[in-house]
XYZ file of C-alpha atoms in Angstrom:
785
model
C 7.582 7.974 -27.179
C 5.170 5.026 -26.910
C 4.284 5.994 -23.320
C 4.592 9.741 -23.811
C 1.665 11.816 -22.467
C 2.063 15.582 -22.884
C -0.229 16.509 -19.978
C 1.558 14.155 -17.575
C 5.020 15.338 -18.569
C 3.910 18.981 -18.391
C 2.605 18.316 -14.872
C 5.952 16.823 -13.871
C 7.748 19.879 -15.259
C 5.424 22.236 -13.372
C 5.928 20.356 -10.083
C 9.685 20.484 -10.510
C 9.698 24.212 -11.228
C 7.499 24.880 -8.181
C 10.101 23.142 -6.032
C 12.834 25.216 -7.682
C 10.890 28.438 -7.027
C 10.365 27.564 -3.351
C 14.049 26.792 -2.918
C 14.895 29.984 -4.802
C 12.780 32.037 -2.414
C 14.732 30.575 0.490
C 18.071 31.222 -1.252
C 17.202 34.910 -1.688
C 17.156 35.325 2.091
C 20.854 34.369 2.261
C 24.009 36.228 1.354
C 24.405 34.236 -1.854
C 26.680 36.406 -4.044
C 30.487 36.123 -3.798
C 32.631 38.996 -5.095
C 36.080 38.308 -3.645
C 38.791 37.606 -6.201
C 40.456 35.123 -3.828
C 37.338 32.950 -3.834
C 38.111 32.027 -7.452
C 41.406 30.415 -6.472
C 41.886 26.856 -5.236
C 42.738 26.260 -1.596
C 43.080 22.477 -1.537
C 46.209 22.328 -3.690
C 48.458 23.771 -1.002
C 49.674 22.064 2.132
C 47.276 22.808 5.023
C 49.813 24.896 6.928
C 50.579 27.036 3.851
C 46.860 27.478 3.135
C 46.287 28.567 6.746
C 49.212 30.992 6.621
C 47.952 32.435 3.346
C 44.442 32.983 4.721
C 45.757 34.698 7.851
C 48.208 36.813 5.871
C 45.453 37.924 3.515
C 43.322 39.055 6.435
C 45.735 41.954 6.755
C 44.905 43.071 3.224
C 41.306 42.111 2.475
C 39.553 44.872 4.444
C 42.196 47.608 4.496
C 41.754 50.839 2.549
C 44.469 53.531 2.583
C 43.547 57.190 2.004
C 46.093 59.961 1.373
C 44.828 63.539 1.324
C 47.003 66.338 -0.048
C 46.708 70.045 0.570
C 47.646 72.742 -1.883
C 50.919 73.733 -0.236
C 51.099 73.075 3.517
C 50.612 70.173 5.883
C 47.913 72.138 7.746
C 45.751 72.173 4.626
C 46.248 68.442 4.149
C 45.246 67.815 7.779
C 42.182 70.030 7.384
C 41.040 68.093 4.293
C 41.707 64.798 6.089
C 39.598 65.805 9.106
C 36.642 66.578 6.833
C 37.145 63.282 5.013
C 37.220 61.391 8.306
C 33.766 62.699 9.212
C 32.460 61.642 5.797
C 33.927 58.148 6.153
C 32.496 57.686 9.649
C 29.053 58.769 8.486
C 29.120 56.104 5.734
C 29.156 53.337 8.402
C 31.159 51.122 6.086
C 34.166 50.911 8.379
C 34.767 49.596 11.869
C 37.997 51.623 12.024
C 38.733 55.086 10.685
C 42.166 56.076 12.002
C 43.418 59.609 11.467
C 44.846 60.608 14.842
C 46.897 57.643 15.967
C 45.741 56.806 19.496
C 48.355 57.327 22.189
C 46.444 55.106 24.635
C 47.451 52.004 22.709
C 51.128 52.894 22.995
C 50.767 53.797 26.654
C 49.061 50.473 27.406
C 51.705 48.527 25.505
C 54.471 50.509 27.265
C 53.059 49.701 30.697
C 52.576 46.004 29.965
C 56.094 45.495 28.657
C 58.014 47.841 30.973
C 58.422 45.306 33.863
C 60.444 43.133 31.458
C 62.661 45.956 30.221
C 65.883 44.221 31.270
C 65.019 41.150 29.219
C 63.921 43.039 26.076
C 66.742 44.385 23.935
C 66.580 45.331 20.283
C 69.204 43.901 17.949
C 71.175 47.137 17.601
C 71.447 47.601 21.365
C 72.569 43.990 21.791
C 75.362 44.523 19.269
C 76.561 47.752 20.882
C 76.565 46.285 24.400
C 78.457 43.211 23.273
C 81.227 45.135 21.520
C 81.402 48.652 22.947
C 79.049 49.533 25.829
C 80.690 52.968 26.198
C 79.291 53.837 22.759
C 75.754 53.301 24.069
C 76.433 55.788 26.876
C 77.824 58.321 24.388
C 74.782 57.940 22.161
C 72.472 58.534 25.120
C 74.317 61.699 26.088
C 74.317 62.990 22.522
C 70.594 62.366 22.202
C 69.792 63.993 25.574
C 71.741 67.084 24.564
C 70.035 67.285 21.157
C 66.780 69.183 20.356
C 64.759 65.975 20.747
C 66.368 65.244 24.105
C 63.522 66.911 25.945
C 61.203 64.172 24.690
C 63.447 61.468 26.147
C 64.144 63.272 29.409
C 60.718 62.277 30.729
C 61.760 58.596 30.542
C 65.056 59.061 32.351
C 63.694 58.661 35.875
C 62.070 55.293 35.108
C 64.515 54.133 32.423
C 67.862 55.852 33.085
C 69.785 53.844 30.488
C 67.019 54.374 27.907
C 67.297 50.652 27.122
C 63.552 50.172 27.055
C 63.009 53.329 24.995
C 65.345 51.925 22.380
C 63.467 48.615 22.332
C 60.055 50.295 22.224
C 61.040 52.580 19.341
C 62.388 49.577 17.404
C 58.857 48.110 17.431
C 58.059 50.562 14.612
C 61.098 50.505 12.323
C 59.609 52.919 9.753
C 59.685 56.379 11.274
C 56.722 58.561 10.384
C 56.303 62.271 10.823
C 53.435 63.120 13.217
C 51.666 66.473 13.367
C 48.766 66.789 15.815
C 48.929 62.992 16.139
C 48.370 62.625 12.367
C 50.849 60.964 10.030
C 52.005 63.498 7.443
C 53.951 62.335 4.411
C 55.596 64.485 1.791
C 57.050 64.412 -1.674
C 58.612 67.182 -3.708
C 55.319 68.835 -4.558
C 53.023 68.553 -1.542
C 52.146 67.167 1.882
C 49.821 64.208 2.437
C 47.777 63.298 5.516
C 47.189 59.601 6.112
C 43.907 57.859 6.978
C 43.658 54.118 7.512
C 40.283 52.384 7.369
C 39.066 48.829 7.773
C 35.778 47.588 6.343
C 33.301 46.127 8.787
C 32.553 43.045 6.702
C 35.290 40.817 5.264
C 32.786 39.185 2.882
C 32.743 42.257 0.612
C 29.077 42.140 -0.392
C 28.155 43.682 -3.724
C 25.983 46.438 -2.261
C 28.771 47.431 0.164
C 31.301 47.473 -2.668
C 29.030 49.743 -4.702
C 28.707 52.075 -1.716
C 32.503 52.053 -1.321
C 33.047 52.898 -4.996
C 30.529 55.736 -4.842
C 32.077 56.967 -1.596
C 35.546 57.078 -3.150
C 34.257 58.923 -6.228
C 32.302 61.421 -4.140
C 35.167 62.018 -1.694
C 37.621 62.522 -4.561
C 35.405 65.161 -6.144
C 34.813 66.892 -2.798
C 38.513 67.082 -1.902
C 39.301 68.290 -5.416
C 36.636 70.989 -5.133
C 38.267 72.150 -1.879
C 41.613 72.520 -3.631
C 43.176 69.250 -2.513
C 43.923 65.830 -3.945
C 42.913 62.339 -2.805
C 44.591 58.990 -3.391
C 42.806 55.784 -2.334
C 43.951 52.192 -2.627
C 43.355 48.756 -1.119
C 42.233 45.261 -2.023
C 38.519 46.146 -1.575
C 38.817 48.745 -4.353
C 40.213 46.189 -6.785
C 37.429 43.811 -5.788
C 34.849 46.579 -6.196
C 36.100 47.381 -9.685
C 36.008 43.706 -10.677
C 32.478 43.342 -9.313
C 31.331 46.501 -11.096
C 32.843 45.343 -14.395
C 31.280 41.894 -13.968
C 27.884 43.450 -13.254
C 28.119 45.566 -16.409
C 29.142 42.524 -18.446
C 26.216 40.520 -17.074
C 23.922 43.266 -18.327
C 25.706 43.518 -21.675
C 25.709 39.787 -22.336
C 22.222 39.200 -20.919
C 20.517 42.110 -22.652
C 22.499 41.652 -25.883
C 21.708 37.943 -26.075
C 18.053 38.511 -25.236
C 17.590 41.257 -27.811
C 19.397 39.210 -30.449
C 17.228 36.188 -29.766
C 14.051 38.275 -29.894
C 15.020 39.799 -33.259
C 16.039 36.456 -34.765
C 12.998 34.585 -33.511
C 10.587 37.286 -34.609
C 12.191 37.508 -38.038
C 11.980 33.730 -38.339
C 8.661 32.778 -36.746
C 6.657 36.056 -36.792
C 4.684 34.912 -33.758
C 4.579 35.710 -30.062
C 4.232 32.086 -28.970
C 7.773 31.002 -30.096
C 9.196 34.049 -28.323
C 7.386 33.198 -25.105
C 8.313 29.521 -25.315
C 11.976 30.309 -25.940
C 11.946 32.753 -23.040
C 10.363 30.080 -20.864
C 13.082 27.562 -21.731
C 15.852 30.098 -21.095
C 14.295 31.517 -17.916
C 13.581 28.152 -16.333
C 17.117 26.983 -17.156
C 18.769 30.063 -15.636
C 16.533 30.006 -12.553
C 17.223 26.337 -11.864
C 20.956 26.801 -12.475
C 21.120 29.701 -10.019
C 19.135 27.914 -7.291
C 21.047 24.632 -7.568
C 24.424 26.434 -7.543
C 23.535 28.431 -4.427
C 22.286 25.281 -2.686
C 25.377 23.291 -3.656
C 28.108 25.891 -3.110
C 26.425 28.130 -0.519
C 27.484 31.150 -2.603
C 27.916 31.851 -6.285
C 30.641 34.113 -7.660
C 29.683 37.112 -9.727
C 31.954 35.936 -12.580
C 29.898 32.742 -12.725
C 26.911 34.933 -13.531
C 28.916 36.551 -16.351
C 29.394 33.118 -17.919
C 25.839 32.210 -16.927
C 24.501 35.158 -18.904
C 26.153 33.660 -21.988
C 24.116 30.513 -21.351
C 21.094 32.383 -22.742
C 22.349 31.802 -26.281
C 23.020 28.097 -25.659
C 19.890 27.214 -23.672
C 17.747 28.522 -26.525
C 19.171 25.943 -28.949
C 16.768 23.171 -27.984
C 13.710 25.393 -28.384
C 14.896 26.600 -31.785
C 15.570 23.091 -33.085
C 12.069 22.038 -32.015
C 10.423 25.065 -33.594
C 12.474 24.963 -36.777
C 11.590 21.313 -37.316
C 8.013 22.434 -37.974
C 9.200 23.743 -41.365
C 10.486 20.274 -42.291
C 7.197 18.757 -43.521
C 3.635 19.794 -44.229
C 1.767 17.501 -41.807
C 4.013 18.342 -38.848
C 2.687 18.093 -35.268
C 4.491 18.501 -31.917
C 4.558 14.792 -31.048
C 5.858 13.876 -34.476
C 8.458 16.638 -34.351
C 9.668 15.582 -30.910
C 10.024 11.979 -32.051
C 12.261 13.085 -34.918
C 14.522 15.525 -33.054
C 14.650 13.813 -29.631
C 17.671 11.591 -30.453
C 19.643 14.559 -31.765
C 18.597 16.783 -28.858
C 19.514 14.087 -26.347
C 22.904 13.276 -27.862
C 23.630 16.990 -28.138
C 22.695 17.485 -24.491
C 24.923 14.599 -23.431
C 27.885 15.970 -25.375
C 27.372 19.422 -23.817
C 27.004 17.971 -20.315
C 30.204 15.978 -20.769
C 31.966 19.155 -21.895
C 30.803 21.097 -18.862
C 31.692 18.125 -16.655
C 35.256 18.683 -17.833
C 35.140 22.143 -16.236
C 33.984 20.531 -13.008
C 37.183 18.480 -12.778
C 39.290 21.633 -12.420
C 40.507 22.643 -8.934
C 39.216 26.193 -9.387
C 35.981 26.970 -7.521
C 35.009 29.521 -10.153
C 35.168 26.988 -12.994
C 33.363 24.384 -10.888
C 30.532 26.862 -10.401
C 30.435 27.643 -14.136
C 30.310 23.907 -14.888
C 27.399 23.195 -12.552
C 25.541 26.387 -13.500
C 25.811 25.707 -17.230
C 25.085 21.980 -16.987
C 21.975 22.499 -14.850
C 20.804 25.374 -17.032
C 21.063 23.292 -20.209
C 19.482 20.227 -18.590
C 16.448 22.158 -17.364
C 16.121 23.997 -20.689
C 16.154 20.577 -22.439
C 13.557 19.233 -19.993
C 11.374 22.275 -20.622
C 11.434 21.667 -24.372
C 10.887 17.921 -24.129
C 8.302 17.872 -21.334
C 6.365 21.077 -21.927
C 6.607 22.175 -25.548
C 4.473 19.361 -27.085
C 1.525 20.431 -24.928
C 1.965 24.169 -25.479
C 2.445 23.750 -29.240
C -0.624 21.548 -29.702
C -2.620 22.846 -32.663
C 0.019 25.440 -33.518
C 1.195 25.650 -37.121
C 3.332 28.201 -38.937
C 1.590 29.525 -42.035
C 4.606 31.109 -43.692
C 8.022 30.285 -45.039
C 10.514 32.550 -43.256
C 12.943 34.469 -45.421
C 15.875 33.222 -43.381
C 14.843 29.645 -44.265
C 15.376 30.457 -47.917
C 18.802 31.887 -47.113
C 19.881 28.933 -44.991
C 18.526 26.477 -47.575
C 20.468 28.228 -50.329
C 23.570 28.241 -48.171
C 23.150 24.577 -47.195
C 22.832 23.588 -50.861
C 25.549 25.728 -52.426
C 28.193 26.038 -49.710
C 29.031 22.290 -49.650
C 29.124 22.235 -53.458
C 31.554 25.168 -53.572
C 33.752 23.534 -50.931
C 33.721 20.288 -52.890
C 34.864 22.018 -56.047
C 37.756 23.790 -54.288
C 38.534 21.166 -51.674
C 42.218 20.774 -52.582
C 43.042 24.454 -52.414
C 40.912 24.984 -49.340
C 42.488 21.989 -47.602
C 45.974 23.365 -48.283
C 45.025 26.860 -47.056
C 43.392 25.391 -43.957
C 46.467 23.288 -43.171
C 48.779 26.310 -43.549
C 46.469 28.488 -41.453
C 46.262 25.911 -38.643
C 49.991 25.128 -38.677
C 50.966 28.810 -38.661
C 48.576 29.687 -35.856
C 49.668 26.767 -33.695
C 53.322 27.751 -34.253
C 52.637 31.230 -32.857
C 50.607 29.978 -29.889
C 52.278 30.912 -26.598
C 50.885 29.755 -23.228
C 50.354 32.359 -20.483
C 49.576 31.207 -16.960
C 49.761 34.400 -14.893
C 46.998 34.360 -12.265
C 46.829 38.162 -12.401
C 45.040 37.791 -15.739
C 41.963 36.880 -13.689
C 41.687 40.586 -12.941
C 42.081 43.517 -15.303
C 42.061 46.621 -13.108
C 42.230 49.995 -14.841
C 45.625 51.622 -15.251
C 44.574 54.554 -13.044
C 43.901 52.235 -10.107
C 47.331 50.628 -10.521
C 49.068 54.005 -10.769
C 47.355 55.175 -7.599
C 48.434 52.042 -5.753
C 52.049 52.534 -6.897
C 51.971 56.196 -5.837
C 50.682 55.309 -2.374
C 53.336 52.595 -1.963
C 56.051 55.124 -2.830
C 54.735 57.601 -0.234
C 53.724 55.110 2.458
C 55.948 52.002 2.177
C 54.311 50.050 4.994
C 51.804 47.857 3.183
C 52.949 44.205 3.315
C 53.527 42.318 0.077
C 51.423 39.267 -0.753
C 54.651 37.248 -0.680
C 55.987 36.133 2.693
C 57.975 33.497 4.560
C 56.449 30.690 6.610
C 58.744 29.667 9.493
C 58.299 26.427 11.431
C 59.960 24.712 14.354
C 59.434 21.548 16.392
C 58.743 23.695 19.449
C 58.811 27.363 20.373
C 62.566 27.408 20.954
C 63.284 25.684 17.616
C 60.917 28.046 15.800
C 62.560 31.075 17.400
C 66.012 29.893 16.377
C 64.908 29.257 12.779
C 63.251 32.647 12.443
C 66.256 34.419 13.916
C 68.484 32.887 11.237
C 66.033 34.093 8.592
C 65.874 37.636 9.992
C 69.662 37.882 10.006
C 69.779 36.982 6.319
C 66.903 39.389 5.569
C 68.793 42.168 7.296
C 71.697 41.600 4.904
C 69.348 41.674 1.916
C 67.743 44.846 3.239
C 71.143 46.507 3.268
C 71.585 45.326 -0.333
C 68.230 47.018 -1.245
C 66.530 43.688 -2.097
C 63.579 44.784 0.063
C 62.523 47.836 2.049
C 61.485 46.239 5.345
C 60.567 42.962 6.984
C 58.679 42.042 10.121
C 58.992 38.873 12.174
C 57.918 38.140 15.750
C 61.328 36.955 16.900
C 62.694 40.351 15.980
C 60.524 41.840 18.745
C 59.993 39.026 21.228
C 63.073 37.149 22.495
C 62.482 33.630 23.788
C 63.265 32.631 27.384
C 66.913 31.808 26.638
C 67.457 35.072 24.776
C 65.804 37.037 27.574
C 68.229 35.578 30.104
C 71.143 36.287 27.756
C 69.962 39.907 27.461
C 69.785 40.225 31.234
C 73.291 38.779 31.697
C 74.613 41.077 28.956
C 73.246 44.137 30.764
C 74.527 42.834 34.092
C 78.039 42.276 32.753
C 78.430 45.347 30.537
C 76.499 48.054 32.405
C 75.594 47.161 35.981
C 78.487 45.064 37.371
C 81.070 47.106 35.489
C 79.954 50.312 37.182
C 79.397 52.001 33.840
C 75.720 52.662 34.546
C 76.452 54.110 38.000
C 79.015 56.575 36.577
C 76.595 57.495 33.773
C 73.730 58.198 36.183
C 75.990 60.181 38.509
C 77.225 62.322 35.605
C 73.614 63.050 34.664
C 72.945 64.330 38.183
C 71.043 61.388 39.700
C 71.235 61.193 43.476
C 72.819 58.150 45.049
C 69.460 56.909 46.298
C 68.128 56.839 42.706
C 71.203 54.919 41.573
C 70.754 52.344 44.350
C 67.040 52.047 43.546
C 67.828 51.301 39.905
C 70.406 48.669 40.904
C 67.898 47.094 43.281
C 65.179 46.974 40.610
C 67.612 45.353 38.207
C 68.572 42.680 40.749
C 64.972 41.893 41.616
C 64.035 41.443 37.916
C 66.539 38.645 37.294
C 63.923 35.870 37.230
C 61.426 37.757 35.032
C 60.397 36.040 31.787
C 57.887 37.399 29.306
C 55.927 34.581 27.625
C 54.854 34.934 24.002
C 51.076 35.013 24.751
C 51.627 37.923 27.145
C 53.723 39.775 24.594
C 51.115 39.185 21.871
C 48.374 40.527 24.173
C 50.215 43.859 24.217
C 51.079 43.888 20.496
C 49.114 45.542 17.698
C 46.905 43.558 15.337
C 49.458 43.411 12.511
C 52.021 41.708 14.737
C 49.437 39.361 16.233
C 48.571 38.170 12.723
C 52.162 36.994 12.238
C 51.762 34.217 14.803
C 50.087 30.998 13.613
C 50.367 29.099 16.884
C 51.648 25.719 18.037
C 50.147 22.253 17.753
C 51.410 18.805 18.677
C 53.787 18.808 15.700
C 55.151 22.327 15.211
C 55.076 26.040 15.978
C 54.678 28.439 13.065
C 54.733 32.114 12.156
C 54.937 34.280 9.062
C 57.494 36.938 8.229
C 55.928 39.847 6.346
C 57.891 41.693 3.653
C 57.585 45.180 2.230
C 59.020 46.754 -0.914
C 60.424 43.628 -2.591
C 62.767 44.481 -5.467
C 64.723 41.218 -5.815
C 62.448 38.219 -5.356
C 65.140 35.870 -6.642
C 67.415 36.655 -3.703
C 64.559 35.995 -1.291
C 63.685 32.599 -2.777
C 67.260 31.454 -2.089
C 66.574 31.731 1.653
C 64.485 28.559 1.496
C 67.686 26.621 2.182
C 67.385 27.700 5.815
C 65.869 25.072 8.155
C 62.136 25.451 8.777
C 61.750 28.256 6.199
C 59.288 28.154 3.267
C 58.917 30.924 0.667
C 55.246 31.576 -0.110
C 54.521 33.429 -3.342
C 50.765 33.312 -3.866
C 50.899 34.650 -7.428
C 53.663 32.299 -8.499
C 52.161 29.234 -6.809
C 48.733 29.722 -8.395
C 50.311 30.586 -11.757
C 52.328 27.357 -11.650
C 49.095 25.595 -10.733
C 47.521 27.096 -13.874
C 50.432 25.725 -15.918
C 50.118 22.221 -14.442
C 46.390 22.089 -14.986
C 46.765 23.434 -18.502
C 48.695 20.256 -19.264
C 46.083 18.153 -17.463
C 43.261 19.953 -19.285
C 44.921 19.039 -22.573
C 44.711 15.400 -21.507
C 41.108 15.917 -20.426
C 40.274 17.392 -23.829
C 41.874 14.400 -25.535
C 39.960 12.013 -23.242
C 36.683 13.800 -24.012
C 37.443 13.541 -27.732
C 38.126 9.796 -27.425
C 34.993 9.259 -25.329
C 32.811 11.109 -27.827
C 34.400 9.195 -30.719
C 33.755 5.848 -29.035
C 30.135 6.720 -28.301
C 29.441 7.885 -31.842
C 31.319 4.922 -33.277
C 29.218 2.420 -31.349
C 26.003 4.281 -32.208
C 26.536 5.081 -35.899
C 29.527 2.972 -36.965
C 33.202 3.907 -36.892
C 33.277 5.557 -40.295
C 30.209 7.686 -39.616
C 31.479 8.488 -36.123
C 34.738 9.762 -37.634
C 32.792 11.914 -40.110
C 30.737 13.503 -37.315
C 33.851 14.041 -35.164
C 35.594 15.854 -38.019
C 33.446 18.922 -37.262
C 34.680 19.453 -33.672
C 38.247 18.443 -34.587
C 38.527 21.122 -37.280
C 36.731 23.616 -34.985
C 39.226 23.001 -32.172
C 42.201 23.327 -34.494
C 40.927 26.568 -36.049
C 40.139 28.028 -32.601
C 43.698 27.385 -31.435
C 45.121 28.771 -34.678
C 43.002 31.918 -34.334
C 44.439 32.468 -30.851
C 47.937 32.280 -32.307
C 47.319 34.494 -35.349
C 45.573 37.216 -33.323
C 47.994 37.085 -30.384
C 45.265 36.171 -27.921
C 45.766 34.812 -24.432
C 46.216 31.031 -24.353
C 45.800 29.516 -20.905
C 44.025 26.816 -18.980
C 40.709 28.596 -19.523
C 40.997 28.400 -23.301
C 41.255 24.619 -23.044
C 38.085 24.498 -21.002
C 36.484 26.699 -23.664
C 37.589 24.128 -26.228
C 35.674 21.486 -24.281
C 32.546 23.518 -25.044
C 33.583 23.813 -28.688
C 33.884 20.033 -28.734
C 30.340 19.631 -27.390
C 28.867 22.232 -29.738
C 30.731 20.794 -32.746
C 29.439 17.285 -32.007
C 25.953 18.758 -31.589
C 25.982 20.471 -34.993
C 27.546 17.473 -36.742
C 24.942 15.144 -35.255
C 22.005 17.255 -36.398
C 23.223 17.340 -39.993
C 24.119 13.659 -39.978
C 20.621 12.728 -38.742
C 18.797 15.334 -40.851
C 17.850 13.022 -43.738
C 15.243 14.786 -45.867
C 14.962 17.628 -43.350
C 18.308 19.291 -44.099
C 16.609 22.618 -44.831
C 14.903 22.837 -41.426
C 18.036 21.420 -39.767
C 20.135 24.098 -41.427
C 17.715 26.734 -40.160
C 17.832 25.335 -36.619
C 21.634 25.043 -36.544
C 22.086 28.521 -38.021
C 19.742 30.149 -35.517
C 21.395 28.175 -32.740
C 24.844 29.312 -33.841
C 23.788 32.942 -34.193
C 22.254 33.122 -30.723
C 25.237 31.309 -29.201
C 27.601 33.653 -31.041
C 25.733 36.609 -29.609
C 26.334 35.304 -26.100
C 29.958 34.197 -26.379
C 30.822 36.956 -28.821
C 29.746 39.451 -26.169
C 31.996 37.637 -23.669
C 34.832 38.311 -26.092
C 34.501 42.071 -25.520
C 34.977 41.650 -21.766
C 37.632 43.798 -20.087
C 38.759 40.775 -18.053
C 41.461 39.042 -20.068
C 40.476 35.472 -19.242
C 36.747 36.059 -19.882
C 37.656 37.709 -23.190
C 39.870 34.768 -24.199
C 37.142 32.289 -23.231
C 34.581 34.097 -25.382
C 37.001 34.514 -28.292
C 37.880 30.797 -28.287
C 34.278 29.608 -28.217
C 33.245 32.160 -30.839
C 35.946 30.996 -33.265
C 34.951 27.376 -32.647
C 31.235 27.986 -33.208
C 31.825 29.839 -36.488
C 34.034 26.991 -37.713
C 31.522 24.334 -36.618
C 28.749 26.223 -38.417
C 30.805 26.190 -41.624
C 31.871 22.543 -41.316
C 28.610 20.922 -40.183
C 26.771 21.203 -43.566
C 29.653 19.300 -45.172
C 28.550 16.156 -43.335
C 27.188 13.712 -45.935
C 28.636 15.769 -48.806
C 28.913 12.798 -51.212
C 25.408 11.600 -50.474
C 23.938 15.054 -50.941
C 25.513 15.610 -54.301
C 25.231 12.140 -55.678
C 24.265 12.127 -59.415
C 20.601 11.420 -58.684
C 20.335 14.206 -56.086
C 22.249 16.598 -58.338
C 19.864 15.937 -61.224
C 16.899 16.590 -58.920
C 18.484 19.845 -57.892
C 19.041 20.873 -61.526
C 15.410 20.035 -62.386
C 14.173 22.175 -59.478
C 16.356 25.005 -60.688
């Protein structure tokens, strides 16, 4: 303060904010907003190969949207509605693929590329029949050719007399779908459904595109309904869109609610425009700097970070309110004098808050790291605004009234501690019972799905679509590894055999692995020798072709083609080039250490049976929900240690600064606040997870802040009480509004901090209780009365 010059410090503040504004202008030109739910989850906790497999597996889900259109009674009506919907979806330009009529060219191209290797490619069922009873294969062919669908297979007879390749090609799509006019038509007991599959152009899921998608779904649903049909839509982008929409609404609710509350409180207290403008300046500069620095540091900022950031409005205003409220502390107050008095408290409060937010930064979750940096930078810049700028802007300013709320807070500050002192034994007993009972009922919950709270209707629609169209892969899968391609193939084959048994036991609906479609070089030669032994050398094929009416020249031509194909081998890259995108995504590739793939699963009903397959060599079960949930549980334990470490650090700092006894008195405020917050969670059956512990870090910082201000208040307890009360009310507005969030974790975070702030507000005036109501002070109070 001896070298403090208001004009110089204000100039430094202005230069810094100009830099922030320039950087902010550059940040606006980027795609800076993240909306994907997966971006909230940690990626560095998994092994690199599992993280890579998870990313590639999720690519199948992140952009896909499934549409089912129903007609009133017939499949023709459903197809008609679907054709209109397709035009609407194409006109939206949101999608790079809108598939209604499944293209035959893709199948024709794949057929032509794989046909030269037909003698090396056998599906599992054909292999089993040839090995045990080749005559049965001939009988099945004859039965099929003489059936109503035989005409469809007759066209393949000339090129593929044994229909071996037709069997293999049909096995590439194990789930048989009904096609009408090239369109997949599904049915239940009530109606027919036409299927559309779409894929968004942009995997980044920008907020404006998600809003367009939501509006498109709503408009298409109303249009189909008006035409007498029904529309079901599901996909990961819709869940993301709902989360983004809810977050946007909550940003508005928290931001507008906090702002209006602050305006009302400040106007009722100060009755002047200047305090309102100064408070807005502190809040605005803090939020602007926090946003710019987060975008520069992380590249993008998640929309949920902005939800928490909106709650920062109520916290960032604390420093301005303490400065302004100090002006009611003495008659000859001036800005420099006021700053000198409150600067130690403001600084220690800032440090305690920064340490609390630093605790969030130690978590492995990108979302919490963003919240930590956003909040810390916002508070720091708000503090700098008050300290560097306010003394200049408040020069010559003086309040000429005593606000009514000052009288209320003064009365409360004088009488509340006295009442507590009189009933301390009973209150202490009640408090102990309340805390013990609440902690006894506290139950941890670590389910990662609590990060999202989609509406029940969206979940019902997704379940309905899965029941009609059971082809969407689950987010759980197997990762299969091998030292080389042959070792990988062998390991995956063992897994697929076990999965086939579980499929028969109804543990899952379907599975998909590359080795089930592509046999390695050894298997291809085994397939060729099996055909040679069972069909060609035995004469069985020749008799079969003769019975069907083939001329001898055709029989000899087939035998010659078979002999000339003996050395053919289809390499995996060539097979993948002919495969569809879903199958290509299963292959992770080979490096100098291993070859890897994933096995996709559909319709899991017994996850326990699947986890037991990890005993197979080279097989790892990947359950994204379970792995992240267990990560939540581990870090909940670590966060408890972090909270204890923060408590010890704060206690040591206060002990060195004010003495161990005084430090313990100040720390009693956050300790009781933390205990009551936890007890409230138990009594009200609220979610208790890792995020509540990080909320308690904030309660610790706020509790230390309030305790410090009352401990250092001296003769200015009335103005301190006013400042702390206004601070608590504005902070309660922000975090209390978080508590009404539809997202479970955001709600729990807001509820925890709200309970802690209320408790800290009640406990802080008790600091210095004996000194306040010493006999001399009590006599002075009686005389004033």
